[in-house]
């Protein structure tokens, strides 16, 4: 909003705009704090001051600390940023596109479709190299192949659900369709597992727990590149998403080319969900919980505000979950998907019960 527009706007709108700006700045600070804490916490205790010195490029008191921070924990924290922002934006786009508050990458089968693509590379290829802890063994070419297979699986499921949504107008029925698609892809993967070698199944099971620790070096570059493209497409779709919130017919009357907007949203969502699932495994509840949490905090349906807000809330939530997954003070590290689910379900319940209804955000 320009200075002239700000001066002409009603006081209530000015106050709401300032409150949203304050929330975005506070969330950015929370992400920065979570980023440093995520690097500081782990089985090896490293003082917070030493972490900050290493991140600023200064010499470390202990060379081992510098290695741990730069080679292990910094890539993991950067992966958490990509995963949290990507899944949150992916879920926000799906909820708007389907005008369904229960839509999300894991609920409507995108995560399962991406998992099917990973299983095709991992089990049918016979390499077992795509497991969460074996991603380091892949070359850059292999990681691109993994992303391509997972994105294709997610896009296939998304296209199928979209095609069915044209015939089914009931949101509950559409949700059941997504769950059935997830069941079918899960059954196909189960058949693959049944006829695969035990060592391949072990790698696949490790991948299904979800982990941020296997993405380092060139694979982090590949993940960051794909997530950046996906987020760029999403931010470019902010105005079409606002128009689609009013319904396709109304959006069409406003001059929006609905088919082109839908294709861009599907491509963005498939890239984000596919790449993140390929490298980090299925991570539940971030995609469905964060959009509701963001709407509750910012109290707006404008995607020009919601998209950066969802990025920040998703990144902060994922960094916080990764800190908890490391169980500070112990040598145990819990699977990330378990922690996000334990935190995500109460968050969704709290938002729904606090606002009594979430339908107003989609009308």
Coordinates of C-alpha atoms in Angstrom, one line a residue:
X1 CA 0.0 0.0 0.0
X2 CA 1.5 3.4 -1.1
X3 CA 1.8 6.4 1.3
X4 CA -1.1 8.1 -0.5
X5 CA -3.3 5.0 -0.3
X6 CA -2.4 4.6 3.3
X7 CA -3.5 8.2 4.1
X8 CA -6.8 7.7 2.3
X9 CA -7.5 4.3 3.9
X10 CA -10.0 3.9 6.9
X11 CA -8.2 3.8 10.3
X12 CA -9.4 0.2 10.9
X13 CA -7.6 -1.0 7.7
X14 CA -4.5 0.9 8.6
X15 CA -4.4 -0.7 12.0
X16 CA -5.0 -4.1 10.5
X17 CA -2.2 -3.6 8.0
X18 CA 0.2 -2.5 10.8
X19 CA -0.8 -5.5 12.9
X20 CA -0.1 -7.9 10.1
X21 CA 3.3 -6.3 9.4
X22 CA 4.1 -6.6 13.1
X23 CA 3.2 -10.3 13.0
X24 CA 5.3 -10.9 9.9
X25 CA 8.3 -9.2 11.5
X26 CA 7.8 -11.2 14.7
X27 CA 7.5 -14.5 12.7
X28 CA 10.8 -13.6 10.9
X29 CA 12.5 -13.1 14.2
X30 CA 11.1 -16.4 15.4
X31 CA 12.4 -18.2 12.3
X32 CA 15.9 -16.7 12.9
X33 CA 15.8 -17.8 16.6
X34 CA 14.7 -21.3 15.7
X35 CA 17.4 -21.5 13.0
X36 CA 20.2 -20.8 15.5
X37 CA 18.6 -23.1 18.2
X38 CA 18.2 -25.9 15.7
X39 CA 21.9 -25.7 14.9
X40 CA 23.0 -25.4 18.5
X41 CA 20.9 -28.4 19.8
X42 CA 22.0 -32.0 19.2
X43 CA 23.9 -35.0 20.7
X44 CA 27.1 -32.9 20.9
X45 CA 26.6 -29.8 23.0
X46 CA 27.8 -26.6 21.3
X47 CA 27.5 -23.2 23.1
X48 CA 25.1 -20.8 21.4
X49 CA 27.8 -18.1 21.3
X50 CA 30.1 -20.6 19.5
X51 CA 27.4 -21.4 17.0
X52 CA 26.9 -17.7 16.2
X53 CA 30.6 -17.2 15.7
X54 CA 30.9 -20.1 13.3
X55 CA 27.8 -18.9 11.3
X56 CA 29.4 -15.5 11.1
X57 CA 32.6 -17.1 9.6
X58 CA 34.8 -16.6 12.6
X59 CA 37.3 -19.2 13.9
X60 CA 35.8 -21.8 16.3
X61 CA 37.3 -22.6 19.7
X62 CA 37.0 -26.3 18.8
X63 CA 37.6 -27.4 15.2
X64 CA 35.1 -30.3 15.7
X65 CA 32.4 -27.8 16.4
X66 CA 33.0 -26.0 13.1
X67 CA 32.8 -29.3 11.2
X68 CA 29.5 -30.4 13.0
X69 CA 27.9 -27.0 12.4
X70 CA 29.0 -26.4 8.8
X71 CA 28.7 -30.0 7.4
X72 CA 25.9 -31.5 9.4
X73 CA 23.6 -29.1 11.3
X74 CA 23.6 -26.1 8.9
X75 CA 22.4 -28.2 5.9
X76 CA 19.8 -29.7 8.2
X77 CA 18.5 -26.3 9.3
X78 CA 18.4 -25.1 5.8
X79 CA 16.5 -28.2 4.8
X80 CA 14.0 -27.4 7.6
X81 CA 13.4 -24.0 6.1
X82 CA 12.8 -25.4 2.7
X83 CA 10.5 -28.2 4.0
X84 CA 8.4 -26.0 6.3
X85 CA 7.9 -23.1 3.8
X86 CA 7.3 -25.5 0.8
X87 CA 4.8 -27.8 2.5
X88 CA 2.9 -24.8 4.1
X89 CA 2.5 -23.0 0.7
X90 CA 1.6 -26.3 -1.0
X91 CA -1.2 -26.8 1.6
X92 CA -2.4 -23.2 1.3
X93 CA -2.7 -23.5 -2.5
X94 CA -4.6 -26.7 -2.3
X95 CA -7.1 -25.4 0.3
X96 CA -7.8 -22.4 -1.9
X97 CA -8.0 -24.3 -5.2
X98 CA -10.4 -26.9 -3.8
X99 CA -12.0 -24.4 -1.4
X100 CA -11.7 -27.1 1.2
X101 CA -10.3 -26.5 4.7
X102 CA -9.3 -30.1 5.0
X103 CA -7.2 -30.2 1.8
X104 CA -3.5 -30.8 2.1
X105 CA -0.6 -32.7 0.4
X106 CA -1.0 -35.7 2.7
X107 CA -4.8 -35.7 3.0
X108 CA -5.5 -35.6 -0.8
X109 CA -2.9 -38.2 -1.7
X110 CA -0.1 -36.0 -3.1
X111 CA 2.4 -37.3 -0.5
X112 CA 1.3 -40.9 -1.3
X113 CA 1.7 -40.2 -5.0
X114 CA 5.2 -38.8 -4.4
X115 CA 6.0 -41.8 -2.3
X116 CA 4.9 -44.1 -5.1
X117 CA 7.4 -42.3 -7.4
X118 CA 10.2 -42.8 -4.9
X119 CA 9.2 -46.4 -4.5
X120 CA 9.4 -46.9 -8.2
X121 CA 13.0 -45.5 -8.2
X122 CA 14.0 -47.3 -5.1
X123 CA 12.4 -50.7 -5.2
X124 CA 12.0 -51.3 -9.0
X125 CA 15.4 -49.9 -9.6
X126 CA 16.9 -52.3 -7.1
X127 CA 19.4 -49.8 -5.8
X128 CA 18.0 -49.1 -2.4
X129 CA 19.7 -45.7 -2.7
X130 CA 16.8 -43.5 -2.0
X131 CA 16.4 -44.2 1.7
X132 CA 16.4 -41.3 4.1
X133 CA 19.8 -42.1 5.3
X134 CA 21.2 -43.2 1.9
X135 CA 20.4 -40.1 -0.1
X136 CA 24.1 -39.1 0.4
X137 CA 25.0 -42.1 -1.8
X138 CA 23.1 -40.6 -4.8
X139 CA 24.9 -38.4 -7.3
X140 CA 23.4 -35.1 -8.5
X141 CA 21.9 -36.9 -11.5
X142 CA 20.3 -39.5 -9.3
X143 CA 18.8 -36.8 -7.0
X144 CA 17.2 -35.1 -10.1
X145 CA 15.8 -38.5 -11.1
X146 CA 14.3 -38.9 -7.6
X147 CA 12.7 -35.5 -7.7
X148 CA 11.3 -36.1 -11.2
X149 CA 9.8 -39.4 -10.2
X150 CA 8.3 -38.0 -7.0
X151 CA 6.9 -34.9 -8.7
X152 CA 5.4 -37.0 -11.5
X153 CA 3.7 -39.2 -8.9
X154 CA 2.4 -36.2 -7.0
X155 CA 1.2 -34.5 -10.3
X156 CA -0.5 -37.7 -11.4
X157 CA -2.5 -37.9 -8.1
X158 CA -3.3 -34.1 -8.2
X159 CA -4.5 -34.3 -11.8
X160 CA -6.7 -37.4 -10.9
X161 CA -8.2 -35.6 -7.9
X162 CA -8.8 -32.4 -10.0
X163 CA -10.5 -34.4 -12.7
X164 CA -12.8 -36.1 -10.1
X165 CA -13.5 -32.7 -8.4
X166 CA -15.0 -31.5 -11.6
X167 CA -17.8 -34.1 -11.2
X168 CA -17.9 -34.1 -7.4
X169 CA -18.9 -30.8 -5.8
X170 CA -19.2 -32.1 -2.2
X171 CA -16.1 -31.4 -0.2
X172 CA -16.5 -34.4 2.0
X173 CA -16.9 -36.7 -1.0
X174 CA -13.8 -35.1 -2.5
X175 CA -11.9 -35.8 0.7
X176 CA -13.0 -39.4 0.6
X177 CA -11.7 -39.6 -3.0
X178 CA -8.3 -38.3 -1.8
X179 CA -8.2 -40.9 0.9
X180 CA -9.1 -43.7 -1.5
X181 CA -6.4 -42.5 -3.9
X182 CA -3.9 -42.6 -1.0
X183 CA -5.1 -46.2 -0.2
X184 CA -4.6 -47.4 -3.8
X185 CA -1.1 -45.9 -4.0
X186 CA -0.3 -47.4 -0.6
X187 CA -1.5 -50.8 -1.8
X188 CA 0.7 -50.6 -4.9
X189 CA 3.7 -49.7 -2.8
X190 CA 2.8 -52.5 -0.4
X191 CA 2.8 -55.0 -3.3
X192 CA 6.2 -53.6 -4.3
X193 CA 7.6 -54.1 -0.8
X194 CA 6.2 -57.6 -0.6
X195 CA 8.1 -58.7 -3.7
X196 CA 11.3 -56.8 -2.9
X197 CA 14.5 -57.8 -1.1
X198 CA 14.6 -57.2 2.7
X199 CA 17.5 -54.7 2.5
X200 CA 15.5 -52.6 0.1
X201 CA 12.5 -52.6 2.4
X202 CA 14.6 -51.5 5.3
X203 CA 15.8 -48.5 3.4
X204 CA 12.3 -47.6 2.3
X205 CA 10.9 -47.9 5.9
X206 CA 13.6 -45.5 7.1
X207 CA 12.6 -43.1 4.4
X208 CA 8.9 -43.3 5.5
X209 CA 9.8 -42.0 9.0
X210 CA 10.8 -38.6 7.6
X211 CA 14.2 -37.0 8.2
X212 CA 16.0 -33.8 7.5
X213 CA 19.5 -35.2 8.1
X214 CA 20.1 -37.0 4.8
X215 CA 20.1 -33.9 2.5
X216 CA 23.6 -32.4 2.2
X217 CA 25.9 -30.9 -0.4
X218 CA 24.6 -31.0 -4.0
X219 CA 21.3 -32.7 -3.0
X220 CA 20.5 -29.6 -0.8
X221 CA 21.2 -27.5 -3.9
X222 CA 18.8 -29.5 -6.0
X223 CA 16.1 -29.4 -3.2
X224 CA 16.6 -25.6 -2.8
X225 CA 16.4 -25.0 -6.5
X226 CA 13.2 -27.0 -6.9
X227 CA 11.5 -25.4 -3.8
X228 CA 12.6 -21.9 -5.0
X229 CA 10.9 -22.5 -8.4
X230 CA 7.8 -23.9 -6.7
X231 CA 7.5 -21.0 -4.3
X232 CA 8.1 -18.5 -7.2
X233 CA 5.2 -20.0 -9.1
X234 CA 3.0 -19.8 -5.9
X235 CA 3.9 -16.2 -5.3
X236 CA 3.1 -15.3 -8.9
X237 CA -0.3 -17.0 -8.4
X238 CA -1.3 -14.7 -5.5
X239 CA -3.9 -12.7 -7.4
X240 CA -5.4 -15.8 -9.2
X241 CA -5.6 -17.5 -5.8
X242 CA -7.5 -14.5 -4.4
X243 CA -9.9 -14.7 -7.4
X244 CA -10.4 -18.5 -7.1
X245 CA -11.4 -17.9 -3.5
X246 CA -14.6 -16.4 -4.8
X247 CA -15.4 -19.4 -7.0
X248 CA -14.3 -20.4 -10.6
X249 CA -17.3 -18.7 -12.2
X250 CA -16.8 -15.4 -10.5
X251 CA -13.0 -15.6 -11.2
X252 CA -13.8 -16.2 -14.8
X253 CA -16.1 -13.2 -14.9
X254 CA -13.2 -11.1 -13.6
X255 CA -11.1 -12.0 -16.6
X256 CA -9.0 -14.8 -15.0
X257 CA -8.0 -17.7 -17.3
X258 CA -8.9 -20.4 -14.9
X259 CA -7.3 -23.2 -16.8
X260 CA -3.9 -21.5 -16.9
X261 CA -4.1 -20.5 -13.2
X262 CA -5.1 -24.1 -12.2
X263 CA -2.2 -25.5 -14.2
X264 CA 0.3 -23.2 -12.6
X265 CA -1.0 -24.1 -9.1
X266 CA -0.9 -27.8 -9.8
X267 CA 2.7 -27.5 -11.1
X268 CA 3.8 -25.5 -8.1
X269 CA 2.1 -27.8 -5.6
X270 CA 3.5 -31.0 -7.3
X271 CA 7.0 -29.6 -7.4
X272 CA 6.9 -28.6 -3.7
X273 CA 5.3 -31.8 -2.4
X274 CA 7.2 -34.1 -4.7
X275 CA 10.7 -32.7 -4.1
X276 CA 10.3 -32.4 -0.3
X277 CA 8.8 -35.9 0.0
X278 CA 11.5 -37.4 -2.3
X279 CA 14.4 -36.1 -0.1
X280 CA 12.9 -36.0 3.4
X281 CA 10.1 -38.6 3.3
X282 CA 6.4 -38.1 4.1
X283 CA 6.1 -35.3 6.7
X284 CA 2.5 -34.9 7.8
X285 CA 0.3 -32.1 9.2
X286 CA 2.6 -29.1 8.2
X287 CA 0.7 -28.7 4.9
X288 CA -2.8 -28.8 6.5
X289 CA -2.1 -27.1 9.9
X290 CA 0.1 -24.2 8.9
X291 CA -2.5 -22.5 6.5
X292 CA -5.1 -22.5 9.3
X293 CA -2.6 -21.2 11.9
X294 CA -1.5 -18.4 9.5
X295 CA -5.1 -17.3 8.8
X296 CA -5.7 -17.3 12.5
X297 CA -2.7 -15.1 13.2
X298 CA -3.0 -12.6 10.3
X299 CA -6.8 -12.6 10.0
X300 CA -6.9 -12.1 6.3
X301 CA -7.8 -14.1 3.2
X302 CA -5.4 -12.1 0.9
X303 CA -2.8 -14.4 -0.5
X304 CA -0.4 -11.6 -1.0
X305 CA -0.1 -11.6 2.8
X306 CA -0.9 -15.3 3.5
X307 CA 1.8 -16.7 1.2
X308 CA 4.8 -15.0 3.0
X309 CA 3.1 -15.6 6.3
X310 CA 2.7 -19.3 5.6
X311 CA 6.3 -19.6 4.6
X312 CA 7.4 -18.0 7.9
X313 CA 5.0 -20.0 10.1
X314 CA 5.9 -23.3 8.3
X315 CA 9.6 -22.7 8.6
X316 CA 9.3 -21.8 12.3
X317 CA 7.1 -24.8 13.1
X318 CA 9.4 -27.2 11.3
X319 CA 12.5 -25.8 13.0
X320 CA 10.7 -26.1 16.3
X321 CA 9.7 -29.7 15.6
X322 CA 13.2 -30.6 14.6
X323 CA 14.5 -29.1 17.9
X324 CA 12.0 -31.2 19.8
X325 CA 12.8 -34.3 17.7
X326 CA 16.4 -34.2 18.9
X327 CA 15.3 -34.6 22.5
X328 CA 17.7 -32.0 24.0
X329 CA 20.0 -33.6 26.7
X330 CA 19.8 -37.1 25.2
X331 CA 21.4 -39.1 22.3
X332 CA 18.0 -40.0 20.8
X333 CA 16.5 -38.4 17.7
X334 CA 12.8 -39.0 17.0
X335 CA 11.4 -39.3 13.4
X336 CA 10.3 -35.8 12.4
X337 CA 7.0 -36.9 10.9
X338 CA 5.9 -38.2 14.4
X339 CA 6.7 -34.9 16.1
X340 CA 4.9 -32.8 13.4
X341 CA 1.8 -35.0 13.7
X342 CA 1.8 -34.8 17.5
X343 CA 2.0 -31.0 17.3
X344 CA -0.1 -30.5 14.1
X345 CA -3.3 -32.3 15.2
X346 CA -3.7 -30.2 18.4
X347 CA -3.0 -27.0 16.4
X348 CA -5.7 -27.8 13.9
X349 CA -8.2 -28.6 16.7
X350 CA -7.3 -25.4 18.5
X351 CA -7.8 -23.2 15.4
X352 CA -11.1 -24.9 14.5
X353 CA -12.5 -24.8 18.0
X354 CA -11.3 -21.2 18.6
X355 CA -12.9 -19.8 15.4
X356 CA -15.9 -22.2 15.6
X357 CA -15.9 -22.4 11.8
X358 CA -13.3 -22.2 9.1
X359 CA -15.8 -22.0 6.2
X360 CA -15.8 -18.2 6.4
X361 CA -12.2 -18.2 5.0
X362 CA -13.4 -19.9 1.8
X363 CA -16.5 -17.8 1.0

